[in-house]
Amino acid sequence: MTDHEENPAAVSLPDTQTSATHAADALLEHLADRLGGSASVTAVYGEPVTADGVTVIPVARVAFGLGAGAGRDGAGGDREGGGGGGGADARPVGYIEISNGVATYRPIRRTWTDVAVPLAALVLGAALPKVVRMLRRRR
């Protein structure tokens, strides 16, 4: 079994090209290829479901992100670095309902998370500097 079969995210490099920069570039390209293959219409619009004359098509918001890094500090030794990663996020946002020849988009409302989470972040952001100052004074 090859390294790639054991770990599909593994990137094989020839021995002559093992610099940190090349490794990071190769990993980034590999991740882009794998994640890009997932970017399709069905990643956002799910498979239609039909029952009792009504067709429902789920809709999601899909986001992909990639990052890579590299390094080299040859002055004090043969130091090298590297790294990279990526991810994807898909969240349901609504559905399209097709009934009697009329298509209607129906958003999924999340009142609690759409209001409470940003409000909590705002309150935390306003209170955090005061808490930090208070803790510094106690030292």
Short mmCIF file of N, CA and C in Angstrom, two decimals, residues 40-49 55-63 89-98 104-109:
data_model
loop_
_atom_site.label_atom_id
_atom_site.label_comp_id
_atom_site.label_asym_id
_atom_site.label_seq_id
_atom_site.Cartn_x
_atom_site.Cartn_y
_atom_site.Cartn_z
N SER A 40 -19.35 21.74 -6.91
CA SER A 40 -20.27 21.49 -8.02
C SER A 40 -21.64 22.02 -7.65
N VAL A 41 -22.52 21.99 -8.60
CA VAL A 41 -23.88 22.47 -8.36
C VAL A 41 -24.53 21.68 -7.23
N THR A 42 -24.30 20.37 -7.17
CA THR A 42 -24.93 19.57 -6.12
C THR A 42 -24.35 19.85 -4.75
N ALA A 43 -23.18 20.51 -4.68
CA ALA A 43 -22.66 20.90 -3.37
C ALA A 43 -23.49 22.04 -2.79
N VAL A 44 -24.12 22.83 -3.65
CA VAL A 44 -24.95 23.95 -3.19
C VAL A 44 -26.43 23.60 -3.28
N TYR A 45 -26.84 23.07 -4.41
CA TYR A 45 -28.22 22.64 -4.59
C TYR A 45 -28.24 21.13 -4.50
N GLY A 46 -28.85 20.60 -3.46
CA GLY A 46 -28.88 19.16 -3.28
C GLY A 46 -29.77 18.48 -4.30
N GLU A 47 -29.86 17.19 -4.20
CA GLU A 47 -30.70 16.41 -5.10
C GLU A 47 -32.16 16.74 -4.83
N PRO A 48 -32.95 16.97 -5.87
CA PRO A 48 -34.38 17.26 -5.68
C PRO A 48 -35.12 16.07 -5.07
N VAL A 49 -36.10 16.37 -4.23
CA VAL A 49 -36.95 15.35 -3.62
C VAL A 49 -38.39 15.70 -4.00
N THR A 55 -41.94 19.41 -5.37
CA THR A 55 -40.51 19.13 -5.46
C THR A 55 -39.77 20.11 -4.57
N VAL A 56 -38.85 19.59 -3.77
CA VAL A 56 -38.05 20.42 -2.87
C VAL A 56 -36.58 20.22 -3.24
N ILE A 57 -35.88 21.35 -3.43
CA ILE A 57 -34.45 21.32 -3.75
C ILE A 57 -33.72 22.05 -2.63
N PRO A 58 -32.93 21.34 -1.83
CA PRO A 58 -32.19 22.00 -0.75
C PRO A 58 -31.10 22.92 -1.31
N VAL A 59 -30.88 24.04 -0.62
CA VAL A 59 -29.86 25.02 -1.02
C VAL A 59 -28.92 25.23 0.16
N ALA A 60 -27.62 25.22 -0.12
CA ALA A 60 -26.61 25.43 0.92
C ALA A 60 -25.61 26.48 0.48
N ARG A 61 -24.97 27.10 1.45
CA ARG A 61 -23.85 28.00 1.16
C ARG A 61 -22.58 27.18 1.39
N VAL A 62 -21.72 27.18 0.40
CA VAL A 62 -20.49 26.39 0.46
C VAL A 62 -19.30 27.33 0.35
N ALA A 63 -18.32 27.15 1.23
CA ALA A 63 -17.11 27.98 1.20
C ALA A 63 -15.89 27.08 1.29
N ASP A 89 -16.70 24.34 4.12
CA ASP A 89 -17.82 24.47 5.04
C ASP A 89 -19.09 24.56 4.20
N ALA A 90 -20.08 23.80 4.56
CA ALA A 90 -21.37 23.85 3.86
C ALA A 90 -22.47 23.98 4.90
N ARG A 91 -23.32 24.97 4.70
CA ARG A 91 -24.42 25.20 5.64
C ARG A 91 -25.73 25.34 4.87
N PRO A 92 -26.78 24.71 5.35
CA PRO A 92 -28.07 24.86 4.67
C PRO A 92 -28.59 26.29 4.87
N VAL A 93 -29.09 26.89 3.80
CA VAL A 93 -29.63 28.25 3.90
C VAL A 93 -31.10 28.32 3.50
N GLY A 94 -31.61 27.28 2.88
CA GLY A 94 -33.00 27.30 2.48
C GLY A 94 -33.32 26.17 1.53
N TYR A 95 -34.44 26.32 0.84
CA TYR A 95 -34.82 25.32 -0.15
C TYR A 95 -35.72 25.97 -1.19
N ILE A 96 -35.74 25.37 -2.36
CA ILE A 96 -36.62 25.82 -3.43
C ILE A 96 -37.78 24.83 -3.48
N GLU A 97 -38.98 25.36 -3.38
CA GLU A 97 -40.18 24.53 -3.42
C GLU A 97 -40.87 24.76 -4.77
N ILE A 98 -41.09 23.68 -5.49
CA ILE A 98 -41.77 23.77 -6.79
C ILE A 98 -43.10 23.04 -6.66
N THR A 104 -40.65 28.62 -5.53
CA THR A 104 -40.53 29.61 -4.46
C THR A 104 -39.31 29.26 -3.61
N TYR A 105 -38.45 30.26 -3.39
CA TYR A 105 -37.30 30.06 -2.50
C TYR A 105 -37.76 30.33 -1.08
N ARG A 106 -37.46 29.40 -0.19
CA ARG A 106 -37.82 29.54 1.21
C ARG A 106 -36.54 29.50 2.05
N PRO A 107 -36.15 30.64 2.61
CA PRO A 107 -34.94 30.65 3.44
C PRO A 107 -35.18 29.95 4.77
N ILE A 108 -34.13 29.38 5.31
CA ILE A 108 -34.20 28.79 6.65
C ILE A 108 -33.82 29.90 7.61
N ARG A 109 -34.74 30.27 8.45
CA ARG A 109 -34.50 31.36 9.41
C ARG A 109 -33.91 30.77 10.69
#
